[in-house]
JSON list of C-alpha atoms and ligand atoms in Angstrom, two decimals:
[
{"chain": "A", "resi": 1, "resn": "UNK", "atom": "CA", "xyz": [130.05, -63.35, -70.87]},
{"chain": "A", "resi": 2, "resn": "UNK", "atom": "CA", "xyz": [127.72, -63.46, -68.43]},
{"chain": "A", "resi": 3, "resn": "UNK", "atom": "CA", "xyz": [128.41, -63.01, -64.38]},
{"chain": "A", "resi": 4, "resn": "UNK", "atom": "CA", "xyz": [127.30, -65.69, -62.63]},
{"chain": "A", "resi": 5, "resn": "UNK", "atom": "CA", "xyz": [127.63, -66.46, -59.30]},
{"chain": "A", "resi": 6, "resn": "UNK", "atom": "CA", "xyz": [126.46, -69.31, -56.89]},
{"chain": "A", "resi": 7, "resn": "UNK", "atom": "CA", "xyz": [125.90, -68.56, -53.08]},
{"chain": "A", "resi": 8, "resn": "UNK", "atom": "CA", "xyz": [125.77, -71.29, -51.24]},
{"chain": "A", "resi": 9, "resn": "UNK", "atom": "CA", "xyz": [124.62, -72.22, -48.33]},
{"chain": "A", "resi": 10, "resn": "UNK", "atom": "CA", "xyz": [121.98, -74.57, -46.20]},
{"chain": "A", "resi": 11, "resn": "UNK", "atom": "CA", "xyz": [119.27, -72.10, -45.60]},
{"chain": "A", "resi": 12, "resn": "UNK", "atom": "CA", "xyz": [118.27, -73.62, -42.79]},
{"chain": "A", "resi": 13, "resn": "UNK", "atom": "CA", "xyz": [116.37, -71.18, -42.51]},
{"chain": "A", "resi": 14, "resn": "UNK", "atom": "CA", "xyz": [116.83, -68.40, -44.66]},
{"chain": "A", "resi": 15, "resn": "UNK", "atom": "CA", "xyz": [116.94, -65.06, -42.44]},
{"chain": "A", "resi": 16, "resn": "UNK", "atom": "CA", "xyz": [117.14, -61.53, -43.37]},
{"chain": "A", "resi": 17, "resn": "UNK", "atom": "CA", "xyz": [121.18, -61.85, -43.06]},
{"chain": "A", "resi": 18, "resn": "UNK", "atom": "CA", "xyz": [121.02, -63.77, -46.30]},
{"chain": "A", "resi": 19, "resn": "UNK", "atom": "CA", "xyz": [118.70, -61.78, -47.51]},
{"chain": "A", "resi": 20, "resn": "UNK", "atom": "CA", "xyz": [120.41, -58.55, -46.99]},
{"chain": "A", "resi": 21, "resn": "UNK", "atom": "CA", "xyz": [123.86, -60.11, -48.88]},
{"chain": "A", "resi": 22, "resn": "UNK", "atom": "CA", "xyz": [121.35, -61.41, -51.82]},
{"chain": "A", "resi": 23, "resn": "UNK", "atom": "CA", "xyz": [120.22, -57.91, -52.37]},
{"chain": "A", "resi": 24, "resn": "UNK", "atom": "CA", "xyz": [123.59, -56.43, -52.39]},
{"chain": "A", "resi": 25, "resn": "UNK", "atom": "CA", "xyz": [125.06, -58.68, -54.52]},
{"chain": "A", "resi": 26, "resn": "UNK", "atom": "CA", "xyz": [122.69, -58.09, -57.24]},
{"chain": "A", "resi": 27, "resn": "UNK", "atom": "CA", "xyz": [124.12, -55.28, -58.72]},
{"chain": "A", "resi": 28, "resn": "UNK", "atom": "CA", "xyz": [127.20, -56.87, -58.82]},
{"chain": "A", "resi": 29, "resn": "UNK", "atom": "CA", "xyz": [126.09, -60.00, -60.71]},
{"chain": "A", "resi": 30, "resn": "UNK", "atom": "CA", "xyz": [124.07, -60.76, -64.02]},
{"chain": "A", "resi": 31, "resn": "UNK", "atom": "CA", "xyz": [122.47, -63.97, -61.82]},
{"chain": "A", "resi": 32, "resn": "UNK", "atom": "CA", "xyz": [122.83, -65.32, -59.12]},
{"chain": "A", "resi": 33, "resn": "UNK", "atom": "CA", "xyz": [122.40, -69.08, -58.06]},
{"chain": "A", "resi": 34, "resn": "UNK", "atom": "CA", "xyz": [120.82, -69.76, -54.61]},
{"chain": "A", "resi": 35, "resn": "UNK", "atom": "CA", "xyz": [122.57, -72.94, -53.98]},
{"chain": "A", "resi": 36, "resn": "UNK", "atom": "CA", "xyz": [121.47, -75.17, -51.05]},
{"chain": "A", "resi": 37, "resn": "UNK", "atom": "CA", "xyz": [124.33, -77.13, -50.27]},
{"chain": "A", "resi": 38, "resn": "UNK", "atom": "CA", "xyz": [123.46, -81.29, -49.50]},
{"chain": "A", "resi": 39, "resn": "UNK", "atom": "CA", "xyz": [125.61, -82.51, -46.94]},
{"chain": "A", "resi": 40, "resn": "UNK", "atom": "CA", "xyz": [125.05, -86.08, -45.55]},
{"chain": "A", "resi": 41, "resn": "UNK", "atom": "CA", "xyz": [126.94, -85.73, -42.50]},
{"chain": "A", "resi": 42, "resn": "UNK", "atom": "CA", "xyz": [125.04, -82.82, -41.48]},
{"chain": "A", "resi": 43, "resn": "UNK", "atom": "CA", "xyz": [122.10, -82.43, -39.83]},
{"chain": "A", "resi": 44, "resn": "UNK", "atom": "CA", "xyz": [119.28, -80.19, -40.75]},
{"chain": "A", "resi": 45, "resn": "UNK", "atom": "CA", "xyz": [116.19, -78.72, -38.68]},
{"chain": "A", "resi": 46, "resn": "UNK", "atom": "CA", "xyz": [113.75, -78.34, -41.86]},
{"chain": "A", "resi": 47, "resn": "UNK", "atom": "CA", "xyz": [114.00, -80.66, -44.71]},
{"chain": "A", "resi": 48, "resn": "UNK", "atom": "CA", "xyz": [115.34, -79.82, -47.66]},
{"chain": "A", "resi": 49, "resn": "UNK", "atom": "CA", "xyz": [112.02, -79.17, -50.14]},
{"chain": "A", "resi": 50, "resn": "UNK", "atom": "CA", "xyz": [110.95, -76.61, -47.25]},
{"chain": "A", "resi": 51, "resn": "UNK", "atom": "CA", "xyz": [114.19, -74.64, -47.54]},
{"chain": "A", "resi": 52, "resn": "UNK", "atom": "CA", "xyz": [114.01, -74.98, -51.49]},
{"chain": "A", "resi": 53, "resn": "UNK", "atom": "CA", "xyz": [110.26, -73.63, -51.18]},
{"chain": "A", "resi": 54, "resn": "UNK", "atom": "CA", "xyz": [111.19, -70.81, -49.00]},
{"chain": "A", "resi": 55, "resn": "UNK", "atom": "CA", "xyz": [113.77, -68.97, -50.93]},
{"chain": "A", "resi": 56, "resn": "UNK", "atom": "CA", "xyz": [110.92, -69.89, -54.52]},
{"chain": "A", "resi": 57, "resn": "UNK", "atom": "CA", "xyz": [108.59, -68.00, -52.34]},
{"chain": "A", "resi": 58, "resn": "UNK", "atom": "CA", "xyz": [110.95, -65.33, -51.41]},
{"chain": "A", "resi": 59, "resn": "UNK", "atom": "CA", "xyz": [112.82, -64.62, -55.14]},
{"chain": "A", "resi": 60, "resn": "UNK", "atom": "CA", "xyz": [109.83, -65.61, -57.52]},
{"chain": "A", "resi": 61, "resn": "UNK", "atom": "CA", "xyz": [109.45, -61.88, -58.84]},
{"chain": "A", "resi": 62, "resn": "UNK", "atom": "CA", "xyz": [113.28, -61.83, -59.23]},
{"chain": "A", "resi": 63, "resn": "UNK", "atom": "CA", "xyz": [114.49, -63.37, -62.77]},
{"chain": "A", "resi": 64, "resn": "UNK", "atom": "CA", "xyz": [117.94, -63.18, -61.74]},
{"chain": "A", "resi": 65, "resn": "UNK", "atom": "CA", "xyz": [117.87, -65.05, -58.91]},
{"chain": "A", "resi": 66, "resn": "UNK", "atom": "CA", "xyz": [117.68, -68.87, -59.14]},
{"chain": "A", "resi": 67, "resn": "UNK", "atom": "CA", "xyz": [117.61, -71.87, -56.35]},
{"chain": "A", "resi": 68, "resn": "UNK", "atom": "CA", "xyz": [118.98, -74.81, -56.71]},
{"chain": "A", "resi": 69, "resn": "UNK", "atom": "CA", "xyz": [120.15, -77.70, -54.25]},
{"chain": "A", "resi": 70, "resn": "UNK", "atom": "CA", "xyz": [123.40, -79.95, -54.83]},
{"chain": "A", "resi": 71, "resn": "UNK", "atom": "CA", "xyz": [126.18, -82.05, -53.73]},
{"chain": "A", "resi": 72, "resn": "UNK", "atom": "CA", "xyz": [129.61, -82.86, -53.57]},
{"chain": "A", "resi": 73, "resn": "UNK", "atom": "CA", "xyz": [131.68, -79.56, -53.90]},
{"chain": "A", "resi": 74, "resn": "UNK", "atom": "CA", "xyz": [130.99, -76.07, -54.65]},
{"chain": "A", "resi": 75, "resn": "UNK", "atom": "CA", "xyz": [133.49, -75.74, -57.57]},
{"chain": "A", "resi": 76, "resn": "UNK", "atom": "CA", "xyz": [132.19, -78.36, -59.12]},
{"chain": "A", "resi": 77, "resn": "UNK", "atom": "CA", "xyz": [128.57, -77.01, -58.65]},
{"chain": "A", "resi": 78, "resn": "UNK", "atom": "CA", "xyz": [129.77, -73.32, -59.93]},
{"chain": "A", "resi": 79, "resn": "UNK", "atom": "CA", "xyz": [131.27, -75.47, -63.05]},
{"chain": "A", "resi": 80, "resn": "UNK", "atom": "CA", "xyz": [128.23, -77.23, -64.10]},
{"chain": "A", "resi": 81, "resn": "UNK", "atom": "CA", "xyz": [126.78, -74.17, -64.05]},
{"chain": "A", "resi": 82, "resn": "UNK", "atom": "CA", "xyz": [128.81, -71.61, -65.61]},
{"chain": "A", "resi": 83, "resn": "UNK", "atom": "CA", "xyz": [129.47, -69.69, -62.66]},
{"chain": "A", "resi": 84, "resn": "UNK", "atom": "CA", "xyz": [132.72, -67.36, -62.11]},
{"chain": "A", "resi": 85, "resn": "UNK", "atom": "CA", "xyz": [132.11, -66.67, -58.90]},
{"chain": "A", "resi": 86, "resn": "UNK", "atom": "CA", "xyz": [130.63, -67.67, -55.48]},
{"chain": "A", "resi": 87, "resn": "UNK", "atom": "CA", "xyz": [129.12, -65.43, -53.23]},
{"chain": "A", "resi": 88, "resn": "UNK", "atom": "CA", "xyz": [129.52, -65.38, -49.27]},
{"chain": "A", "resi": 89, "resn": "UNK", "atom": "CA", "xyz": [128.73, -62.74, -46.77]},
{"chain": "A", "resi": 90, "resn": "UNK", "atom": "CA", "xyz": [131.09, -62.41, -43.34]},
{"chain": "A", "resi": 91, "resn": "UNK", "atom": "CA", "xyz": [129.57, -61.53, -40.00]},
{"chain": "A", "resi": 92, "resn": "UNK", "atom": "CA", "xyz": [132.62, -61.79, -37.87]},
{"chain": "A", "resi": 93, "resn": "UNK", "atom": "CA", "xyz": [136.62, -62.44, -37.92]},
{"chain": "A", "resi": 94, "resn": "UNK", "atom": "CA", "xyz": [135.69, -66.19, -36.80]},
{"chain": "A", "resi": 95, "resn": "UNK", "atom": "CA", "xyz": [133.35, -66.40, -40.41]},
{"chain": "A", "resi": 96, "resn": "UNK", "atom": "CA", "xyz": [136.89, -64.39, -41.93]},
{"chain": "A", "resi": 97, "resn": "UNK", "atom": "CA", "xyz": [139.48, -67.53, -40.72]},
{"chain": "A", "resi": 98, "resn": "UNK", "atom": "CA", "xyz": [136.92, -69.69, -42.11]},
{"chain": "A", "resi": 99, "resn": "UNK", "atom": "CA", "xyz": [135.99, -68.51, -45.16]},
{"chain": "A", "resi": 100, "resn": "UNK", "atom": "CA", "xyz": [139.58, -67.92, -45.83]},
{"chain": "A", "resi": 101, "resn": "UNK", "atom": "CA", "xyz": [140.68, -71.60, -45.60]},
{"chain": "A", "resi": 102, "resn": "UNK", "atom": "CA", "xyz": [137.68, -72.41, -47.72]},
{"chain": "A", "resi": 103, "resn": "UNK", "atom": "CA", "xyz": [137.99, -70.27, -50.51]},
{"chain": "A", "resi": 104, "resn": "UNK", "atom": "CA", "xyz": [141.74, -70.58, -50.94]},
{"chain": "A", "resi": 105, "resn": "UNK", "atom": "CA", "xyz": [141.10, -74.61, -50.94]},
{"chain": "A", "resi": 106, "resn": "UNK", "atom": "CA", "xyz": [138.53, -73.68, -53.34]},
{"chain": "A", "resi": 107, "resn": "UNK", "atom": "CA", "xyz": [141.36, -71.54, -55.73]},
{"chain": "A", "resi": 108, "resn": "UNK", "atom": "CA", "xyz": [143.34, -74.64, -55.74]},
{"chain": "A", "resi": 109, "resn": "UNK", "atom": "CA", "xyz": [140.65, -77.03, -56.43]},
{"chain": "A", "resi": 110, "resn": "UNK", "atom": "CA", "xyz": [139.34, -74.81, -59.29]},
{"chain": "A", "resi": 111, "resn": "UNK", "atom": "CA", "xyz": [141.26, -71.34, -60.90]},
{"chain": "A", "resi": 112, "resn": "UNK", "atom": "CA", "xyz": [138.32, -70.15, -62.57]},
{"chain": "A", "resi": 113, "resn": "UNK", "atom": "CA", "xyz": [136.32, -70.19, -59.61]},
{"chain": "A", "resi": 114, "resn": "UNK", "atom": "CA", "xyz": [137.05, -66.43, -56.77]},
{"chain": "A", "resi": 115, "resn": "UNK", "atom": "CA", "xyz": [135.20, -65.94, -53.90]},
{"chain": "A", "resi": 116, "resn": "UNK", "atom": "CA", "xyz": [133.38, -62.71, -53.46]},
{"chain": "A", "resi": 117, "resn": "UNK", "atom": "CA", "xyz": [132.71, -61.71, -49.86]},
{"chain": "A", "resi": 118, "resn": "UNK", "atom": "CA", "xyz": [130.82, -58.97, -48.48]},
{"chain": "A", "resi": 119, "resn": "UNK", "atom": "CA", "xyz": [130.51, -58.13, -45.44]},
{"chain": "A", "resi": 120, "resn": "UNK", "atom": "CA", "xyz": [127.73, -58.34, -43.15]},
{"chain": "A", "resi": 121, "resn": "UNK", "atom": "CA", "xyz": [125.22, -54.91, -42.40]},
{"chain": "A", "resi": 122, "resn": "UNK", "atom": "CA", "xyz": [126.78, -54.52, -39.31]},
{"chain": "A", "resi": 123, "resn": "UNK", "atom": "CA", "xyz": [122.90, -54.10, -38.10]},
{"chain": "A", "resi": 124, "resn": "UNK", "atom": "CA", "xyz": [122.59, -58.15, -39.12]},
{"chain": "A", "resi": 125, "resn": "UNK", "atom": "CA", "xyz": [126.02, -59.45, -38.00]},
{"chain": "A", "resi": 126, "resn": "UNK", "atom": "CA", "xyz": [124.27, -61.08, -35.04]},
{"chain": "A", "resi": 127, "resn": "UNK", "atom": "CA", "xyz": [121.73, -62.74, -37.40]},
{"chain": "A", "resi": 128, "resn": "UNK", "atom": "CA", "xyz": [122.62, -66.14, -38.34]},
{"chain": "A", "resi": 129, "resn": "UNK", "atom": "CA", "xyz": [120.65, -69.15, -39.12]},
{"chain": "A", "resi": 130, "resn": "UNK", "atom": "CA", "xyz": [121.86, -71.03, -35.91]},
{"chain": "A", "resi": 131, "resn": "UNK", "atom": "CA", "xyz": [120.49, -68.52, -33.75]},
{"chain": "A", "resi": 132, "resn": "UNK", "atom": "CA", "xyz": [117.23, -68.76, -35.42]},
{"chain": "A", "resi": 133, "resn": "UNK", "atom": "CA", "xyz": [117.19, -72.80, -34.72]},
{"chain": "A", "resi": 134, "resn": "UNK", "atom": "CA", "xyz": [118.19, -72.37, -30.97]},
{"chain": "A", "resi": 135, "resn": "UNK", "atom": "CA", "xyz": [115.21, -69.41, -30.90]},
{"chain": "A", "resi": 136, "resn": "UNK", "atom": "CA", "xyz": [112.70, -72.20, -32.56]},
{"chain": "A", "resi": 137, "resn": "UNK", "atom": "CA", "xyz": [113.79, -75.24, -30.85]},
{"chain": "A", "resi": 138, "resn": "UNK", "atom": "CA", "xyz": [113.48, -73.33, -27.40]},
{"chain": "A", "resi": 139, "resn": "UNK", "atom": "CA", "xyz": [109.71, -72.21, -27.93]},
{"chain": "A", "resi": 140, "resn": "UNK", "atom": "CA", "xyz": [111.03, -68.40, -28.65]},
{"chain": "A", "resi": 141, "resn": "UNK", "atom": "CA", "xyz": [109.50, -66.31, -31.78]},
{"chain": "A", "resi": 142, "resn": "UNK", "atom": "CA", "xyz": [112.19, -66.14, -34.54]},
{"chain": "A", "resi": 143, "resn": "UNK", "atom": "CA", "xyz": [110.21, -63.32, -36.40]},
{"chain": "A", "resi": 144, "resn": "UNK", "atom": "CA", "xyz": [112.70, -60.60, -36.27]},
{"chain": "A", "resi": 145, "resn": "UNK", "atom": "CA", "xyz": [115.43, -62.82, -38.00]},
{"chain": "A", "resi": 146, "resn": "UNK", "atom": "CA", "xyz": [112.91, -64.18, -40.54]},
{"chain": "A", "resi": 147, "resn": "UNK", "atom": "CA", "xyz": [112.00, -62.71, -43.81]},
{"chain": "A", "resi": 148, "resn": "UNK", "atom": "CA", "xyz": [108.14, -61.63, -43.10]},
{"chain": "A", "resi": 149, "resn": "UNK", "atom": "CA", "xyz": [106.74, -63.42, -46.15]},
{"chain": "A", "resi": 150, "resn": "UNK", "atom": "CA", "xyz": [107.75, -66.27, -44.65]},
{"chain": "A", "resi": 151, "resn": "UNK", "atom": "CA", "xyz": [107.92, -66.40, -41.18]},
{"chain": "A", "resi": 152, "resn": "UNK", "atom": "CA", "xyz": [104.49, -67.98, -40.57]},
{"chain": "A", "resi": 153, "resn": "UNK", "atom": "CA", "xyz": [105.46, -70.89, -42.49]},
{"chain": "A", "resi": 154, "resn": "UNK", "atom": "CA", "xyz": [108.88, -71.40, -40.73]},
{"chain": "A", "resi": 155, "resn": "UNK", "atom": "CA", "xyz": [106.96, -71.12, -37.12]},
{"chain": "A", "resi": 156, "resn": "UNK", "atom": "CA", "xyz": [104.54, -73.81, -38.51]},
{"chain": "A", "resi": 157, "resn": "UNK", "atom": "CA", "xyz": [106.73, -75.95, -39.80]},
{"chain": "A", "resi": 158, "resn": "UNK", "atom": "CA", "xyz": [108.15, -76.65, -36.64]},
{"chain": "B", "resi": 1, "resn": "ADP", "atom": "P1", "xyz": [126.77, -72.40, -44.27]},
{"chain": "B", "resi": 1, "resn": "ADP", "atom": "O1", "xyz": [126.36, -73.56, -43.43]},
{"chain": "B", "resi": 1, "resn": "ADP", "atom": "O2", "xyz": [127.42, -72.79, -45.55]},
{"chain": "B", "resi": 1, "resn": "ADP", "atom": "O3", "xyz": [127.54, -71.30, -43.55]},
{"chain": "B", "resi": 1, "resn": "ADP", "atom": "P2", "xyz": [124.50, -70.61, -44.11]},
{"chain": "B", "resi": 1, "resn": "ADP", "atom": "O4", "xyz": [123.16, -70.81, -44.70]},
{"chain": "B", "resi": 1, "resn": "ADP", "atom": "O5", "xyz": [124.61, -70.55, -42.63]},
{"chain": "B", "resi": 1, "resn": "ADP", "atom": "O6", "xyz": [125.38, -71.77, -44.72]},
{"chain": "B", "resi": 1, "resn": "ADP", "atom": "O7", "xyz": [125.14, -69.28, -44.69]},
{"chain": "B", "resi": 1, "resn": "ADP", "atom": "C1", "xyz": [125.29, -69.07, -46.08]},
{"chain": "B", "resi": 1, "resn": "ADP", "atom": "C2", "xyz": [126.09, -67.79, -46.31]},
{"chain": "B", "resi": 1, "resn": "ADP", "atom": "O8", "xyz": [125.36, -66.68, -45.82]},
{"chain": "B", "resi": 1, "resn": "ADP", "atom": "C3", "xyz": [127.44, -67.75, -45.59]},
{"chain": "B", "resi": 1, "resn": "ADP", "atom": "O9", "xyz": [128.39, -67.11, -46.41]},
{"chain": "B", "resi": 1, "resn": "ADP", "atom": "C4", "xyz": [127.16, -66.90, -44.39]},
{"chain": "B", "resi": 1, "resn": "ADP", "atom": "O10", "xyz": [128.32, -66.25, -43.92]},
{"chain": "B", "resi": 1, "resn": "ADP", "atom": "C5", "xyz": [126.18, -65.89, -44.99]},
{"chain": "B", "resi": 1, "resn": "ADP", "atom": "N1", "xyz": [125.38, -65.27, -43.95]},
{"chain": "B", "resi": 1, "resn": "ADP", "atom": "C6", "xyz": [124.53, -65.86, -43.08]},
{"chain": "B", "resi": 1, "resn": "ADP", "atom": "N2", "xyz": [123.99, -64.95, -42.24]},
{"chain": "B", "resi": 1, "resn": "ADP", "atom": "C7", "xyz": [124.52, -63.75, -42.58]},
{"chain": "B", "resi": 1, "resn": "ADP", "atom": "C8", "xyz": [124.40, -62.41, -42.07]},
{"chain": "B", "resi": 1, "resn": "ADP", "atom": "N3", "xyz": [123.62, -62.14, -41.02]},
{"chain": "B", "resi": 1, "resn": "ADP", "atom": "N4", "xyz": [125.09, -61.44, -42.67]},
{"chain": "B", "resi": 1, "resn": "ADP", "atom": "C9", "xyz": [125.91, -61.72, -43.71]},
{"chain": "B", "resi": 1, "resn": "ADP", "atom": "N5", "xyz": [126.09, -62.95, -44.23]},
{"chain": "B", "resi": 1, "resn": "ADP", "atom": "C10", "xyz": [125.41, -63.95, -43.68]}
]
């Protein structure tokens, strides 16, 4: 049987944090599902079909990596799609209390369905998607926490 897993997420936007657990978790998985997560009480900075078009950009040489968006809960994403597993990284022991409640909600909800976590590079455990926003919104230049294939179109977008 094939290992799939779905890391999900809002990508909003995608930094080199998420890349960096993406490429780890490769060898651990047979694919991976990007899965940008649609949540209508949230707010977002860029819309949806930029986010989508970002990580295309970013993982169109990679087969084994696939984006997707959804809604309503991650369990019932990962079993629509076959997936074992989800994926999320952990920068910090605030991400750890979180991710905690979350994935043990997520045991109950669905059995089939364990979290995988890996910890964040401790080089990248700063980076975070917020950060970027707060960076953008405040006139600063994001490009250090942005994947470089990218980053022109994030600054424009804005
Ligand atoms: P969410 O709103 O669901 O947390 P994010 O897009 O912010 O969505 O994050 C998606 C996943 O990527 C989460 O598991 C998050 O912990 C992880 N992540 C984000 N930045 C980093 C980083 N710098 N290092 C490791 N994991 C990260």
């Amino acid at each position: 049987m094939k290992r799939i897993a779905v890391f999900p997420g809002s990508f909003d936007p995608v930094t080199i944090g998420h890349m960096d657990i993406l490429q780890r978790a490769l060898p651990l998985f047979d694919h991976i599902i990007i899965g940008i997560g649609i949540n209508s009480q949230k707010q977002y900075l860029f819309p949806l079909e930029k986010r989508l078009h970002w990580l295309q950009v970013l993982f169109q040489h990679e087969p084994r990596i696939s984006i997707e968006s959804y809604t309503g809960l991650t369990v019932n994403f990962c079993e629509q799609k076959s997936a074992q597993f989800i994926l999320r990284g952990i920068r910090s022991s605030s991400d750890f209390e979180f991710e905690k409640a979350v994935s043990q909600a997520n045991r109950v909800l669905n059995r089939r369905v364990e979290t995988v976590f890996l910890l964040a590079n401790p080089s990248l455990s700063i980076v975070s998607s917020s950060i970027v926003r707060d960076i953008i919104l405040n006139g600063g230049d994001a490009a250090a926490f942005v994947p470089e294939e990218i980053e022109q179109s994030v600054r424009l977008a804005r």
